[in-house]
Amino acid sequence: MKSGVFISLEGIEGAGKTTVLKSIQTELQVPDRQIIYTREPGGTPIAERIRTLLTAHENKNMLPMTELLMMYASRNEHIQTIIKPALERGDIVISDRFVDASYAYQGAGRHIPEPILETLDQWVIESCMPDLTICLTAPVELCLERVYSRGNQDRFDEESASFFVATQLGYQQRAKDDPTRIRLIDSSKNPEAVSANVMTCIHDMIKAKSKKR
Ligand code: TMP
């Protein structure tokens, strides 16, 4: 049924997502396919309003379960109104974060039991999973140096180093559990090499999916 290509980009704060995303936006061109760039939390007007609540510094006391449910509320809007229709049209969807972030941040970082996330997945995601997930990893100290040098931009930037260690471990566990979909890429190297590596993974996936069309 699905004929598009769904790619998500993940990694903790300071892992280098923004730089990689910029080079994808500059370099990726696929004949006869529209490319949709989107993000989570957010991606639709309602989901962007949920994002504002989630990331606001003044909401630093938000309960973990509230945070999780708002991530999934945003995701539901995003999937139903942007991602699914785009994939049905055959577009390429590139999302700056998707469900793996919930397992890393709310699961591993905030200790919400995975069965709760799996239940939400059944309701919200159904089968709408990425074909490819690029997860950037770098030593947490390096990531935090990058975050501090650009200044705390949202509520998540204020989290402790131990939170980000747990979050990155959460991503690494997800990658171990689903190595075919999730590609861990070392983003401590020079940005050109990292972007080249990411572009190869993306081109390979688009080629593989195009053959099946
Ligand atoms: P961003 O800084 O990458 O735009 O994402 C905003 C924050 O939202 C980021 O710190 C990670 C967090 N987040 C979660 O905690 N759970 C999720 O499911 C998603 C999609 C993002």
PDB file of C-alpha atoms and ligand atoms in Angstrom:
ATOM      1  CA  MET A   1       0.000   0.000   0.000  1.00  0.00           C
ATOM      2  CA  LYS A   2       2.759   2.421   1.006  1.00  0.00           C
ATOM      3  CA  SER A   3       4.818   3.626  -1.926  1.00  0.00           C
ATOM      4  CA  GLY A   4       6.720   6.577  -0.454  1.00  0.00           C
ATOM      5  CA  VAL A   5       9.956   6.529   1.520  1.00  0.00           C
ATOM      6  CA  PHE A   6       9.978   7.468   5.190  1.00  0.00           C
ATOM      7  CA  ILE A   7      13.271   8.501   6.802  1.00  0.00           C
ATOM      8  CA  SER A   8      13.786   9.819  10.325  1.00  0.00           C
ATOM      9  CA  LEU A   9      16.797  11.517  11.845  1.00  0.00           C
ATOM     10  CA  GLU A  10      17.637  11.080  15.522  1.00  0.00           C
ATOM     11  CA  GLY A  11      20.271  11.825  18.133  1.00  0.00           C
ATOM     12  CA  ILE A  12      20.632  13.613  21.444  1.00  0.00           C
ATOM     13  CA  GLU A  13      21.040  17.399  21.697  1.00  0.00           C
ATOM     14  CA  GLY A  14      24.332  18.473  20.116  1.00  0.00           C
ATOM     15  CA  ALA A  15      24.772  15.243  18.152  1.00  0.00           C
ATOM     16  CA  GLY A  16      24.820  17.246  14.900  1.00  0.00           C
ATOM     17  CA  LYS A  17      21.309  16.758  13.499  1.00  0.00           C
ATOM     18  CA  THR A  18      20.926  20.364  12.372  1.00  0.00           C
ATOM     19  CA  THR A  19      24.140  20.302  10.314  1.00  0.00           C
ATOM     20  CA  VAL A  20      23.282  16.969   8.710  1.00  0.00           C
ATOM     21  CA  LEU A  21      19.758  18.106   7.934  1.00  0.00           C
ATOM     22  CA  LYS A  22      21.063  21.229   6.220  1.00  0.00           C
ATOM     23  CA  SER A  23      23.321  19.189   3.971  1.00  0.00           C
ATOM     24  CA  ILE A  24      20.469  16.770   3.134  1.00  0.00           C
ATOM     25  CA  GLN A  25      18.285  19.749   2.191  1.00  0.00           C
ATOM     26  CA  THR A  26      21.037  21.127  -0.024  1.00  0.00           C
ATOM     27  CA  GLU A  27      22.151  17.898  -1.669  1.00  0.00           C
ATOM     28  CA  LEU A  28      19.188  15.534  -1.916  1.00  0.00           C
ATOM     29  CA  GLN A  29      17.439  15.583  -5.250  1.00  0.00           C
ATOM     30  CA  VAL A  30      15.303  12.718  -6.438  1.00  0.00           C
ATOM     31  CA  PRO A  31      13.727  12.845  -9.893  1.00  0.00           C
ATOM     32  CA  ASP A  32       9.928  12.469  -9.928  1.00  0.00           C
ATOM     33  CA  ARG A  33       9.632  12.493  -6.151  1.00  0.00           C
ATOM     34  CA  GLN A  34       8.619  15.301  -3.871  1.00  0.00           C
ATOM     35  CA  ILE A  35      10.654  15.606  -0.674  1.00  0.00           C
ATOM     36  CA  ILE A  36       8.805  16.649   2.481  1.00  0.00           C
ATOM     37  CA  TYR A  37      10.891  17.945   5.384  1.00  0.00           C
ATOM     38  CA  THR A  38       9.121  17.817   8.708  1.00  0.00           C
ATOM     39  CA  ARG A  39       9.802  17.412  12.423  1.00  0.00           C
ATOM     40  CA  GLU A  40       8.623  16.111  15.784  1.00  0.00           C
ATOM     41  CA  PRO A  41       7.279  17.250  18.044  1.00  0.00           C
ATOM     42  CA  GLY A  42       5.512  19.407  15.481  1.00  0.00           C
ATOM     43  CA  GLY A  43       5.042  19.257  11.734  1.00  0.00           C
ATOM     44  CA  THR A  44       1.417  20.498  11.638  1.00  0.00           C
ATOM     45  CA  PRO A  45      -0.139  23.682  13.060  1.00  0.00           C
ATOM     46  CA  ILE A  46      -1.709  21.825  16.015  1.00  0.00           C
ATOM     47  CA  ALA A  47       1.397  19.721  16.632  1.00  0.00           C
ATOM     48  CA  GLU A  48       3.564  22.857  16.549  1.00  0.00           C
ATOM     49  CA  ARG A  49       1.387  24.335  19.301  1.00  0.00           C
ATOM     50  CA  ILE A  50       1.918  21.170  21.330  1.00  0.00           C
ATOM     51  CA  ARG A  51       5.674  21.562  20.648  1.00  0.00           C
ATOM     52  CA  THR A  52       5.602  25.058  22.118  1.00  0.00           C
ATOM     53  CA  LEU A  53       4.157  23.652  25.375  1.00  0.00           C
ATOM     54  CA  LEU A  54       6.640  20.772  25.411  1.00  0.00           C
ATOM     55  CA  THR A  55       9.750  22.862  24.897  1.00  0.00           C
ATOM     56  CA  ALA A  56       8.914  25.981  26.971  1.00  0.00           C
ATOM     57  CA  HIS A  57      11.374  26.635  29.797  1.00  0.00           C
ATOM     58  CA  GLU A  58       8.496  27.579  32.132  1.00  0.00           C
ATOM     59  CA  ASN A  59       7.071  24.052  31.833  1.00  0.00           C
ATOM     60  CA  LYS A  60      10.108  22.467  33.439  1.00  0.00           C
ATOM     61  CA  ASN A  61       7.944  20.690  36.036  1.00  0.00           C
ATOM     62  CA  MET A  62       5.864  18.850  33.441  1.00  0.00           C
ATOM     63  CA  LEU A  63       5.227  15.276  34.539  1.00  0.00           C
ATOM     64  CA  PRO A  64       6.919  12.574  32.428  1.00  0.00           C
ATOM     65  CA  MET A  65       3.590  10.947  31.518  1.00  0.00           C
ATOM     66  CA  THR A  66       2.135  14.299  30.434  1.00  0.00           C
ATOM     67  CA  GLU A  67       5.214  14.808  28.274  1.00  0.00           C
ATOM     68  CA  LEU A  68       4.872  11.359  26.739  1.00  0.00           C
ATOM     69  CA  LEU A  69       1.170  11.762  25.962  1.00  0.00           C
ATOM     70  CA  MET A  70       1.780  15.164  24.384  1.00  0.00           C
ATOM     71  CA  MET A  71       4.539  13.686  22.206  1.00  0.00           C
ATOM     72  CA  TYR A  72       2.072  11.054  21.003  1.00  0.00           C
ATOM     73  CA  ALA A  73      -0.741  13.595  20.549  1.00  0.00           C
ATOM     74  CA  SER A  74       1.600  15.624  18.344  1.00  0.00           C
ATOM     75  CA  ARG A  75       2.648  12.432  16.535  1.00  0.00           C
ATOM     76  CA  ASN A  76      -0.965  11.450  15.857  1.00  0.00           C
ATOM     77  CA  GLU A  77      -1.634  14.797  14.147  1.00  0.00           C
ATOM     78  CA  HIS A  78       1.625  14.508  12.246  1.00  0.00           C
ATOM     79  CA  ILE A  79       1.067  10.963  10.991  1.00  0.00           C
ATOM     80  CA  GLN A  80      -2.559  11.402   9.993  1.00  0.00           C
ATOM     81  CA  THR A  81      -2.298  14.781   8.303  1.00  0.00           C
ATOM     82  CA  ILE A  82       1.239  14.892   6.896  1.00  0.00           C
ATOM     83  CA  ILE A  83       3.146  11.598   6.860  1.00  0.00           C
ATOM     84  CA  LYS A  84       0.513   9.092   5.700  1.00  0.00           C
ATOM     85  CA  PRO A  85      -0.879  11.266   2.888  1.00  0.00           C
ATOM     86  CA  ALA A  86       2.669  12.021   1.679  1.00  0.00           C
ATOM     87  CA  LEU A  87       3.662   8.349   1.661  1.00  0.00           C
ATOM     88  CA  GLU A  88       0.477   7.445  -0.172  1.00  0.00           C
ATOM     89  CA  ARG A  89       1.406  10.003  -2.857  1.00  0.00           C
ATOM     90  CA  GLY A  90       4.840   8.365  -3.160  1.00  0.00           C
ATOM     91  CA  ASP A  91       6.755  11.273  -1.607  1.00  0.00           C
ATOM     92  CA  ILE A  92       9.954  11.065   0.388  1.00  0.00           C
ATOM     93  CA  VAL A  93       9.355  12.141   3.993  1.00  0.00           C
ATOM     94  CA  ILE A  94      12.334  13.230   6.073  1.00  0.00           C
ATOM     95  CA  SER A  95      11.411  13.795   9.689  1.00  0.00           C
ATOM     96  CA  ASP A  96      13.689  15.470  12.211  1.00  0.00           C
ATOM     97  CA  ARG A  97      12.867  12.947  14.981  1.00  0.00           C
ATOM     98  CA  PHE A  98      10.056  10.407  15.259  1.00  0.00           C
ATOM     99  CA  VAL A  99       9.049   7.577  17.602  1.00  0.00           C
ATOM    100  CA  ASP A 100      12.572   6.445  18.596  1.00  0.00           C
ATOM    101  CA  ALA A 101      12.946   9.780  20.398  1.00  0.00           C
ATOM    102  CA  SER A 102      10.071   8.796  22.718  1.00  0.00           C
ATOM    103  CA  TYR A 103      11.818   5.514  23.600  1.00  0.00           C
ATOM    104  CA  ALA A 104      15.106   7.348  24.168  1.00  0.00           C
ATOM    105  CA  TYR A 105      13.853  10.453  26.044  1.00  0.00           C
ATOM    106  CA  GLN A 106      10.645   9.367  27.808  1.00  0.00           C
ATOM    107  CA  GLY A 107      11.533   5.660  28.012  1.00  0.00           C
ATOM    108  CA  ALA A 108      15.263   5.548  28.826  1.00  0.00           C
ATOM    109  CA  GLY A 109      15.601   9.173  30.007  1.00  0.00           C
ATOM    110  CA  ARG A 110      12.430   9.499  32.130  1.00  0.00           C
ATOM    111  CA  HIS A 111      12.057   5.805  32.989  1.00  0.00           C
ATOM    112  CA  ILE A 112       8.567   5.302  31.582  1.00  0.00           C
ATOM    113  CA  PRO A 113       8.113   1.543  31.075  1.00  0.00           C
ATOM    114  CA  GLU A 114       8.356   0.451  27.452  1.00  0.00           C
ATOM    115  CA  PRO A 115       5.045  -1.493  27.429  1.00  0.00           C
ATOM    116  CA  ILE A 116       3.282   1.876  27.848  1.00  0.00           C
ATOM    117  CA  LEU A 117       5.026   3.209  24.740  1.00  0.00           C
ATOM    118  CA  GLU A 118       4.283   0.006  22.858  1.00  0.00           C
ATOM    119  CA  THR A 119       0.596   0.382  23.678  1.00  0.00           C
ATOM    120  CA  LEU A 120       0.595   3.974  22.422  1.00  0.00           C
ATOM    121  CA  ASP A 121       2.390   2.794  19.268  1.00  0.00           C
ATOM    122  CA  GLN A 122      -0.470   0.386  18.556  1.00  0.00           C
ATOM    123  CA  TRP A 123      -2.974   3.251  18.707  1.00  0.00           C
ATOM    124  CA  VAL A 124      -0.996   6.009  17.060  1.00  0.00           C
ATOM    125  CA  ILE A 125       1.619   4.535  14.756  1.00  0.00           C
ATOM    126  CA  GLU A 126       0.050   1.272  13.610  1.00  0.00           C
ATOM    127  CA  SER A 127       2.369   0.365  10.718  1.00  0.00           C
ATOM    128  CA  CYS A 128       3.630   3.857   9.924  1.00  0.00           C
ATOM    129  CA  MET A 129       7.273   3.231  10.808  1.00  0.00           C
ATOM    130  CA  PRO A 130      10.286   4.760   9.066  1.00  0.00           C
ATOM    131  CA  ASP A 131      12.021   2.705   6.375  1.00  0.00           C
ATOM    132  CA  LEU A 132      15.315   4.125   7.590  1.00  0.00           C
ATOM    133  CA  THR A 133      16.348   5.906  10.775  1.00  0.00           C
ATOM    134  CA  ILE A 134      19.669   7.675  10.952  1.00  0.00           C
ATOM    135  CA  CYS A 135      20.806   8.041  14.541  1.00  0.00           C
ATOM    136  CA  LEU A 136      23.795  10.303  15.127  1.00  0.00           C
ATOM    137  CA  THR A 137      25.971   9.412  18.094  1.00  0.00           C
ATOM    138  CA  ALA A 138      28.910  11.190  19.670  1.00  0.00           C
ATOM    139  CA  PRO A 139      30.388  11.296  23.177  1.00  0.00           C
ATOM    140  CA  VAL A 140      27.893  13.019  25.462  1.00  0.00           C
ATOM    141  CA  GLU A 141      30.538  15.530  26.679  1.00  0.00           C
ATOM    142  CA  LEU A 142      31.124  16.645  23.087  1.00  0.00           C
ATOM    143  CA  CYS A 143      27.359  16.962  22.447  1.00  0.00           C
ATOM    144  CA  LEU A 144      26.889  19.019  25.609  1.00  0.00           C
ATOM    145  CA  GLU A 145      29.805  21.291  24.708  1.00  0.00           C
ATOM    146  CA  ARG A 146      28.016  22.015  21.433  1.00  0.00           C
ATOM    147  CA  VAL A 147      24.724  22.664  23.277  1.00  0.00           C
ATOM    148  CA  TYR A 148      26.322  25.010  25.813  1.00  0.00           C
ATOM    149  CA  SER A 149      28.208  26.922  23.121  1.00  0.00           C
ATOM    150  CA  ARG A 150      24.992  27.659  21.204  1.00  0.00           C
ATOM    151  CA  GLY A 151      23.058  28.440  24.446  1.00  0.00           C
ATOM    152  CA  ASN A 152      20.122  26.582  26.017  1.00  0.00           C
ATOM    153  CA  GLN A 153      17.339  26.850  23.490  1.00  0.00           C
ATOM    154  CA  ASP A 154      14.590  24.834  25.129  1.00  0.00           C
ATOM    155  CA  ARG A 155      13.529  22.905  28.222  1.00  0.00           C
ATOM    156  CA  PHE A 156      15.313  19.733  27.103  1.00  0.00           C
ATOM    157  CA  ASP A 157      18.649  21.569  26.733  1.00  0.00           C
ATOM    158  CA  GLU A 158      18.579  22.110  30.502  1.00  0.00           C
ATOM    159  CA  GLU A 159      18.683  18.399  31.321  1.00  0.00           C
ATOM    160  CA  SER A 160      21.674  16.891  33.138  1.00  0.00           C
ATOM    161  CA  ALA A 161      24.549  15.000  31.539  1.00  0.00           C
ATOM    162  CA  SER A 162      23.266  11.783  33.153  1.00  0.00           C
ATOM    163  CA  PHE A 163      19.888  12.279  31.443  1.00  0.00           C
ATOM    164  CA  PHE A 164      21.610  12.500  28.052  1.00  0.00           C
ATOM    165  CA  VAL A 165      23.811   9.483  28.822  1.00  0.00           C
ATOM    166  CA  ALA A 166      20.620   7.483  29.520  1.00  0.00           C
ATOM    167  CA  THR A 167      18.932   8.908  26.423  1.00  0.00           C
ATOM    168  CA  GLN A 168      21.832   8.016  24.157  1.00  0.00           C
ATOM    169  CA  LEU A 169      21.904   4.507  25.646  1.00  0.00           C
ATOM    170  CA  GLY A 170      18.197   4.303  24.856  1.00  0.00           C
ATOM    171  CA  TYR A 171      18.901   5.107  21.204  1.00  0.00           C
ATOM    172  CA  GLN A 172      21.729   2.566  21.112  1.00  0.00           C
ATOM    173  CA  GLN A 173      19.432  -0.118  22.533  1.00  0.00           C
ATOM    174  CA  ARG A 174      16.783   0.694  19.897  1.00  0.00           C
ATOM    175  CA  ALA A 175      19.456   0.338  17.213  1.00  0.00           C
ATOM    176  CA  LYS A 176      20.511  -3.036  18.646  1.00  0.00           C
ATOM    177  CA  ASP A 177      16.896  -4.209  18.625  1.00  0.00           C
ATOM    178  CA  ASP A 178      16.254  -3.048  15.050  1.00  0.00           C
ATOM    179  CA  PRO A 179      19.619  -2.939  13.247  1.00  0.00           C
ATOM    180  CA  THR A 180      18.120  -3.153   9.766  1.00  0.00           C
ATOM    181  CA  ARG A 181      16.126   0.064  10.151  1.00  0.00           C
ATOM    182  CA  ILE A 182      18.292   2.114  12.515  1.00  0.00           C
ATOM    183  CA  ARG A 183      21.782   3.126  11.363  1.00  0.00           C
ATOM    184  CA  LEU A 184      24.015   4.515  14.089  1.00  0.00           C
ATOM    185  CA  ILE A 185      26.420   7.048  12.628  1.00  0.00           C
ATOM    186  CA  ASP A 186      29.407   8.435  14.522  1.00  0.00           C
ATOM    187  CA  SER A 187      28.968  12.195  14.388  1.00  0.00           C
ATOM    188  CA  SER A 188      32.128  13.131  16.268  1.00  0.00           C
ATOM    189  CA  LYS A 189      34.048  13.097  12.955  1.00  0.00           C
ATOM    190  CA  ASN A 190      34.287  16.063  10.583  1.00  0.00           C
ATOM    191  CA  PRO A 191      30.857  17.272   9.422  1.00  0.00           C
ATOM    192  CA  GLU A 192      31.536  16.604   5.702  1.00  0.00           C
ATOM    193  CA  ALA A 193      32.373  12.942   6.374  1.00  0.00           C
ATOM    194  CA  VAL A 194      29.291  12.538   8.577  1.00  0.00           C
ATOM    195  CA  SER A 195      27.007  14.094   5.954  1.00  0.00           C
ATOM    196  CA  ALA A 196      28.534  11.958   3.178  1.00  0.00           C
ATOM    197  CA  ASN A 197      27.892   8.838   5.243  1.00  0.00           C
ATOM    198  CA  VAL A 198      24.277   9.882   5.870  1.00  0.00           C
ATOM    199  CA  MET A 199      23.691  10.693   2.179  1.00  0.00           C
ATOM    200  CA  THR A 200      24.930   7.222   1.175  1.00  0.00           C
ATOM    201  CA  CYS A 201      22.445   5.564   3.546  1.00  0.00           C
ATOM    202  CA  ILE A 202      19.597   7.731   2.229  1.00  0.00           C
ATOM    203  CA  HIS A 203      20.417   7.151  -1.445  1.00  0.00           C
ATOM    204  CA  ASP A 204      20.682   3.386  -0.863  1.00  0.00           C
ATOM    205  CA  MET A 205      17.266   3.288   0.804  1.00  0.00           C
ATOM    206  CA  ILE A 206      15.585   5.382  -1.906  1.00  0.00           C
ATOM    207  CA  LYS A 207      17.106   3.140  -4.572  1.00  0.00           C
ATOM    208  CA  ALA A 208      15.981  -0.040  -2.769  1.00  0.00           C
ATOM    209  CA  LYS A 209      12.423   1.266  -2.328  1.00  0.00           C
ATOM    210  CA  SER A 210      12.242   2.537  -5.913  1.00  0.00           C
ATOM    211  CA  LYS A 211      13.033  -0.949  -7.216  1.00  0.00           C
ATOM    212  CA  LYS A 212      10.034  -2.308  -5.314  1.00  0.00           C
ATOM    213  CA  ARG A 213       7.673   0.305  -6.727  1.00  0.00           C
TER     214      ARG A 213
HETATM  215  P1  TMP B   1      14.580  19.127  18.727  1.00  0.00           P
HETATM  216  O1  TMP B   1      15.390  19.940  19.660  1.00  0.00           O
HETATM  217  O2  TMP B   1      15.353  18.038  18.096  1.00  0.00           O
HETATM  218  O3  TMP B   1      13.801  19.927  17.754  1.00  0.00           O
HETATM  219  O4  TMP B   1      13.468  18.338  19.612  1.00  0.00           O
HETATM  220  C1  TMP B   1      12.826  18.925  20.662  1.00  0.00           C
HETATM  221  C2  TMP B   1      13.006  18.084  21.890  1.00  0.00           C
HETATM  222  O5  TMP B   1      11.949  17.124  21.988  1.00  0.00           O
HETATM  223  C3  TMP B   1      14.296  17.312  21.956  1.00  0.00           C
HETATM  224  O6  TMP B   1      14.966  17.686  23.110  1.00  0.00           O
HETATM  225  C4  TMP B   1      13.885  15.875  22.084  1.00  0.00           C
HETATM  226  C5  TMP B   1      12.456  15.934  22.555  1.00  0.00           C
HETATM  227  N1  TMP B   1      11.615  14.810  22.148  1.00  0.00           N
HETATM  228  C6  TMP B   1      11.223  13.889  23.110  1.00  0.00           C
HETATM  229  O7  TMP B   1      11.604  14.018  24.278  1.00  0.00           O
HETATM  230  N2  TMP B   1      10.417  12.856  22.738  1.00  0.00           N
HETATM  231  C7  TMP B   1       9.950  12.692  21.468  1.00  0.00           C
HETATM  232  O8  TMP B   1       9.214  11.757  21.175  1.00  0.00           O
HETATM  233  C8  TMP B   1      10.366  13.671  20.466  1.00  0.00           C
HETATM  234  C9  TMP B   1       9.879  13.517  19.067  1.00  0.00           C
HETATM  235  C10 TMP B   1      11.195  14.694  20.865  1.00  0.00           C
END
